[in-house]
PDB file of C-alpha atoms in Angstrom:
ATOM      1  CA  MET A  14       7.110  16.819 -10.727  1.00 89.00           C
ATOM      2  CA  LYS A  15       9.692  14.131  -9.976  1.00 97.00           C
ATOM      3  CA  THR A  16       8.089  11.179  -8.185  1.00 98.00           C
ATOM      4  CA  VAL A  17       9.408   8.187  -6.269  1.00 98.00           C
ATOM      5  CA  ILE A  18       7.310   5.264  -5.111  1.00 98.00           C
ATOM      6  CA  VAL A  19       8.774   3.480  -2.089  1.00 98.00           C
ATOM      7  CA  TYR A  20       7.055   0.196  -1.372  1.00 98.00           C
ATOM      8  CA  ALA A  21       7.176  -3.152   0.379  1.00 97.00           C
ATOM      9  CA  THR A  22       5.557  -6.224  -1.076  1.00 92.00           C
ATOM     10  CA  LYS A  23       5.080  -9.725   0.259  1.00 85.00           C
ATOM     11  CA  ASN A  24       3.426 -11.538  -2.627  1.00 81.00           C
ATOM     12  CA  GLY A  25       3.659  -8.959  -5.418  1.00 86.00           C
ATOM     13  CA  ALA A  26       0.396  -6.986  -5.226  1.00 90.00           C
ATOM     14  CA  THR A  27       2.012  -3.833  -3.821  1.00 95.00           C
ATOM     15  CA  GLU A  28       4.718  -3.931  -6.477  1.00 96.00           C
ATOM     16  CA  LYS A  29       2.013  -4.314  -9.137  1.00 95.00           C
ATOM     17  CA  ALA A  30       0.121  -1.348  -7.673  1.00 96.00           C
ATOM     18  CA  ALA A  31       3.326   0.737  -7.588  1.00 98.00           C
ATOM     19  CA  LYS A  32       3.920   0.043 -11.284  1.00 98.00           C
ATOM     20  CA  ILE A  33       0.326   0.962 -12.181  1.00 97.00           C
ATOM     21  CA  LEU A  34       0.568   4.188 -10.173  1.00 98.00           C
ATOM     22  CA  GLY A  35       3.877   5.067 -11.813  1.00 98.00           C
ATOM     23  CA  GLU A  36       2.337   4.638 -15.262  1.00 97.00           C
ATOM     24  CA  LYS A  37      -0.771   6.651 -14.403  1.00 97.00           C
ATOM     25  CA  LEU A  38       1.375   9.477 -13.022  1.00 97.00           C
ATOM     26  CA  GLY A  39       3.421   9.642 -16.207  1.00 95.00           C
ATOM     27  CA  GLY A  40       6.490   7.995 -14.749  1.00 96.00           C
ATOM     28  CA  ALA A  41       8.069   7.448 -11.352  1.00 97.00           C
ATOM     29  CA  ASP A  42      11.119   5.810  -9.879  1.00 98.00           C
ATOM     30  CA  LEU A  43      10.192   2.603  -8.043  1.00 98.00           C
ATOM     31  CA  LYS A  44      12.106   1.608  -4.906  1.00 98.00           C
ATOM     32  CA  ASN A  45      11.485  -1.704  -3.173  1.00 98.00           C
ATOM     33  CA  ILE A  46      12.409  -0.996   0.458  1.00 97.00           C
ATOM     34  CA  ALA A  47      13.698  -4.564   0.847  1.00 94.00           C
ATOM     35  CA  CYS A  48      16.479  -4.203  -1.711  1.00 94.00           C
ATOM     36  CA  ASP A  49      16.882  -0.574  -2.863  1.00 91.00           C
ATOM     37  CA  THR A  50      18.494   2.368  -1.111  1.00 92.00           C
ATOM     38  CA  VAL A  51      16.199   5.368  -0.945  1.00 95.00           C
ATOM     39  CA  ASP A  52      17.368   8.977  -1.167  1.00 96.00           C
ATOM     40  CA  LEU A  53      14.390  11.328  -1.147  1.00 97.00           C
ATOM     41  CA  ALA A  54      16.357  14.510  -1.909  1.00 97.00           C
ATOM     42  CA  PRO A  55      15.809  14.549  -5.702  1.00 97.00           C
ATOM     43  CA  TYR A  56      12.047  14.060  -5.464  1.00 98.00           C
ATOM     44  CA  ASP A  57       9.117  16.472  -5.162  1.00 97.00           C
ATOM     45  CA  ARG A  58       6.507  13.769  -4.616  1.00 98.00           C
ATOM     46  CA  VAL A  59       6.876  10.619  -2.526  1.00 98.00           C
ATOM     47  CA  LEU A  60       4.394   7.766  -2.523  1.00 98.00           C
ATOM     48  CA  VAL A  61       4.785   5.107   0.140  1.00 98.00           C
ATOM     49  CA  GLY A  62       2.992   1.788  -0.148  1.00 98.00           C
ATOM     50  CA  SER A  63       2.818  -1.403   1.824  1.00 97.00           C
ATOM     51  CA  ASN A  64       1.001  -4.657   2.043  1.00 94.00           C
ATOM     52  CA  ILE A  65      -1.095  -5.307   5.138  1.00 91.00           C
ATOM     53  CA  ARG A  66      -0.581  -8.533   7.025  1.00 85.00           C
ATOM     54  CA  MET A  67      -2.623  -9.200  10.147  1.00 83.00           C
ATOM     55  CA  GLY A  68      -3.555  -5.494  10.234  1.00 89.00           C
ATOM     56  CA  THR A  69       0.049  -4.274  10.113  1.00 93.00           C
ATOM     57  CA  VAL A  70       2.182  -2.614   7.448  1.00 96.00           C
ATOM     58  CA  ASP A  71       5.571  -4.051   6.542  1.00 96.00           C
ATOM     59  CA  ARG A  72       8.092  -3.372   9.334  1.00 97.00           C
ATOM     60  CA  LYS A  73      10.607  -1.805   6.915  1.00 97.00           C
ATOM     61  CA  ILE A  74       7.989   0.645   5.673  1.00 98.00           C
ATOM     62  CA  ARG A  75       7.051   1.507   9.253  1.00 97.00           C
ATOM     63  CA  ALA A  76      10.731   2.140  10.068  1.00 97.00           C
ATOM     64  CA  PHE A  77      11.108   4.205   6.879  1.00 97.00           C
ATOM     65  CA  LEU A  78       8.120   6.394   7.763  1.00 97.00           C
ATOM     66  CA  LEU A  79       9.450   6.991  11.273  1.00 97.00           C
ATOM     67  CA  SER A  80      13.040   7.691  10.206  1.00 97.00           C
ATOM     68  CA  GLN A  81      12.060  10.005   7.319  1.00 97.00           C
ATOM     69  CA  ILE A  82       9.199  11.870   8.957  1.00 97.00           C
ATOM     70  CA  GLY A  83      10.851  15.296   8.712  1.00 97.00           C
ATOM     71  CA  THR A  84      11.737  14.874   5.052  1.00 98.00           C
ATOM     72  CA  LEU A  85       8.334  13.428   4.175  1.00 98.00           C
ATOM     73  CA  LEU A  86       6.620  16.444   5.728  1.00 98.00           C
ATOM     74  CA  GLU A  87       8.502  18.630   3.223  1.00 98.00           C
ATOM     75  CA  LYS A  88       7.345  16.637   0.184  1.00 98.00           C
ATOM     76  CA  GLU A  89       4.041  16.058  -1.525  1.00 97.00           C
ATOM     77  CA  LEU A  90       3.043  12.755   0.045  1.00 98.00           C
ATOM     78  CA  GLY A  91       0.761   9.905  -0.939  1.00 98.00           C
ATOM     79  CA  LEU A  92       0.185   6.759   1.119  1.00 98.00           C
ATOM     80  CA  PHE A  93      -1.292   3.547  -0.202  1.00 98.00           C
ATOM     81  CA  LEU A  94      -1.990   0.095   1.134  1.00 96.00           C
ATOM     82  CA  CYS A  95      -2.651  -3.177  -0.617  1.00 94.00           C
ATOM     83  CA  CYS A  96      -4.971  -5.368   1.381  1.00 88.00           C
ATOM     84  CA  CYS A  97      -7.866  -7.725   0.883  1.00 79.00           C
ATOM     85  CA  PHE A  98     -10.201  -5.638   3.048  1.00 80.00           C
ATOM     86  CA  PRO A  99      -9.861  -2.051   1.754  1.00 82.00           C
ATOM     87  CA  LYS A 100     -12.962  -0.853   3.614  1.00 86.00           C
ATOM     88  CA  GLN A 101     -10.874  -1.115   6.803  1.00 91.00           C
ATOM     89  CA  GLU A 102      -8.386   1.433   5.444  1.00 92.00           C
ATOM     90  CA  GLN A 103      -9.041   4.023   8.155  1.00 95.00           C
ATOM     91  CA  ALA A 104      -8.182   1.570  10.916  1.00 95.00           C
ATOM     92  CA  TYR A 105      -5.101   0.376   9.025  1.00 96.00           C
ATOM     93  CA  PHE A 106      -3.819   3.910   8.480  1.00 97.00           C
ATOM     94  CA  THR A 107      -4.456   5.197  11.990  1.00 96.00           C
ATOM     95  CA  SER A 108      -2.788   2.201  13.621  1.00 96.00           C
ATOM     96  CA  ASN A 109       0.243   2.095  11.309  1.00 97.00           C
ATOM     97  CA  VAL A 110       1.098   5.621  10.130  1.00 97.00           C
ATOM     98  CA  PRO A 111       2.205   8.551  12.306  1.00 97.00           C
ATOM     99  CA  SER A 112      -0.696  10.998  12.560  1.00 97.00           C
ATOM    100  CA  GLN A 113       1.310  13.977  11.283  1.00 97.00           C
ATOM    101  CA  LEU A 114       2.132  12.084   8.084  1.00 98.00           C
ATOM    102  CA  LEU A 115      -1.452  10.980   7.660  1.00 97.00           C
ATOM    103  CA  GLU A 116      -2.658  14.568   8.072  1.00 98.00           C
ATOM    104  CA  HIS A 117       0.017  15.840   5.654  1.00 98.00           C
ATOM    105  CA  ALA A 118      -0.694  13.271   2.915  1.00 98.00           C
ATOM    106  CA  LYS A 119      -2.422  14.639  -0.159  1.00 98.00           C
ATOM    107  CA  ALA A 120      -3.913  11.182  -0.720  1.00 97.00           C
ATOM    108  CA  ALA A 121      -4.181   8.032   1.379  1.00 97.00           C
ATOM    109  CA  ALA A 122      -6.044   4.949   0.200  1.00 97.00           C
ATOM    110  CA  ALA A 123      -6.282   1.191   0.314  1.00 95.00           C
ATOM    111  CA  LEU A 124      -6.186  -0.009  -3.280  1.00 95.00           C
ATOM    112  CA  GLY A 125      -7.462  -3.548  -2.794  1.00 88.00           C
ATOM    113  CA  GLY A 126      -5.288  -6.607  -2.826  1.00 79.00           C
ATOM    114  CA  GLU A 127      -4.660  -9.899  -4.483  1.00 67.00           C
ATOM    115  CA  LEU A 128      -4.756 -13.279  -2.845  1.00 62.00           C
ATOM    116  CA  ASP A 129      -2.779 -15.894  -4.730  1.00 58.00           C
ATOM    117  CA  ARG A 130      -3.118 -18.988  -2.562  1.00 57.00           C
ATOM    118  CA  ALA A 131      -0.243 -20.641  -4.449  1.00 63.00           C
ATOM    119  CA  LYS A 132       2.156 -17.999  -3.079  1.00 62.00           C
ATOM    120  CA  LEU A 133       1.010 -18.309   0.529  1.00 57.00           C
ATOM    121  CA  LYS A 134       2.979 -20.235   3.142  1.00 64.00           C
ATOM    122  CA  GLY A 135       2.553 -21.283   6.754  1.00 68.00           C
ATOM    123  CA  ALA A 136       0.131 -19.294   8.871  1.00 64.00           C
ATOM    124  CA  ASP A 137      -0.872 -17.072   5.940  1.00 64.00           C
ATOM    125  CA  LYS A 138      -2.049 -20.109   3.994  1.00 56.00           C
ATOM    126  CA  LEU A 139      -3.963 -21.448   6.986  1.00 62.00           C
ATOM    127  CA  VAL A 140      -5.702 -18.114   7.701  1.00 61.00           C
ATOM    128  CA  ALA A 141      -6.676 -17.682   4.041  1.00 59.00           C
ATOM    129  CA  LYS A 142      -8.092 -21.194   3.947  1.00 60.00           C
ATOM    130  CA  MET A 143     -10.159 -20.547   7.090  1.00 61.00           C
ATOM    131  CA  VAL A 144     -11.502 -17.184   5.810  1.00 59.00           C
ATOM    132  CA  LEU A 145     -12.406 -18.592   2.422  1.00 57.00           C
ATOM    133  CA  LYS A 146     -14.033 -21.670   3.983  1.00 59.00           C
ATOM    134  CA  ALA A 147     -16.106 -19.493   6.341  1.00 56.00           C
ATOM    135  CA  ASP A 148     -17.165 -17.307   3.400  1.00 53.00           C
ATOM    136  CA  HIS A 149     -18.117 -20.375   1.374  1.00 49.00           C
ATOM    137  CA  GLU A 150     -20.225 -21.735   4.252  1.00 60.00           C
ATOM    138  CA  GLN A 151     -22.056 -18.390   4.417  1.00 56.00           C
ATOM    139  CA  GLY A 152     -22.643 -18.383   0.664  1.00 54.00           C
ATOM    140  CA  ILE A 153     -20.177 -15.562   0.071  1.00 46.00           C
ATOM    141  CA  LEU A 154     -18.058 -15.643  -3.053  1.00 43.00           C
ATOM    142  CA  ARG A 155     -15.177 -13.314  -2.336  1.00 48.00           C
ATOM    143  CA  THR A 156     -12.643 -12.270  -4.929  1.00 52.00           C
ATOM    144  CA  PHE A 157      -9.563 -10.261  -4.137  1.00 62.00           C
ATOM    145  CA  ALA A 158      -8.041  -7.875  -6.658  1.00 73.00           C
ATOM    146  CA  LEU A 159      -6.527  -4.457  -6.973  1.00 86.00           C
ATOM    147  CA  GLU A 160      -9.448  -2.100  -7.501  1.00 88.00           C
ATOM    148  CA  SER A 161      -9.044   0.165 -10.514  1.00 92.00           C
ATOM    149  CA  ASP A 162     -11.624   2.676  -9.242  1.00 93.00           C
ATOM    150  CA  ARG A 163      -9.663   3.104  -5.987  1.00 95.00           C
ATOM    151  CA  ILE A 164      -6.412   3.471  -7.933  1.00 96.00           C
ATOM    152  CA  ASP A 165      -7.946   6.095 -10.227  1.00 97.00           C
ATOM    153  CA  ALA A 166      -9.397   8.051  -7.278  1.00 97.00           C
ATOM    154  CA  PHE A 167      -5.992   7.974  -5.532  1.00 97.00           C
ATOM    155  CA  VAL A 168      -4.227   9.303  -8.648  1.00 97.00           C
ATOM    156  CA  GLU A 169      -6.904  11.979  -9.093  1.00 97.00           C
ATOM    157  CA  LYS A 170      -6.355  13.255  -5.529  1.00 97.00           C
ATOM    158  CA  LEU A 171      -2.610  13.400  -6.132  1.00 95.00           C
ATOM    159  CA  THR A 172      -2.858  15.285  -9.398  1.00 94.00           C
ATOM    160  CA  LYS A 173      -5.657  17.684  -8.433  1.00 89.00           C
ATOM    161  CA  MET A 174      -4.456  21.228  -7.851  1.00 66.00           C
TER     162      MET A 174
END
């Protein structure tokens, strides 16, 4: 099955997840929506991934999903998000992905996310600082990373007959 992974990444976590997924699926073409043209015709399976920022997927991914809805409904589809709060995946998916695509997807999951404070700028840096400070004051030690168990479960759903 020929697979393409179309993704958007802000600080690199979604690109990292796309590469991991491609390896676990035995190979896939990777297309960064910000700089690659995407032709879905040669592919049987399409995975679409995005970072989440302030509860919203990347605007180019949103536009891609809307413009390619008919084609995506004809392909095996997987949707993934990279975010620091993967337990909110249902809310993220329902507010960002057209319902017919969400219903059609063979797999949809939030795979975790990475927070590299050195890569953050502006408001993102300020919000991260506030969240981490509030956690620290409550005695919470929070780490952010891609979650291998979520990645494996996502791949299993895609490859299950």
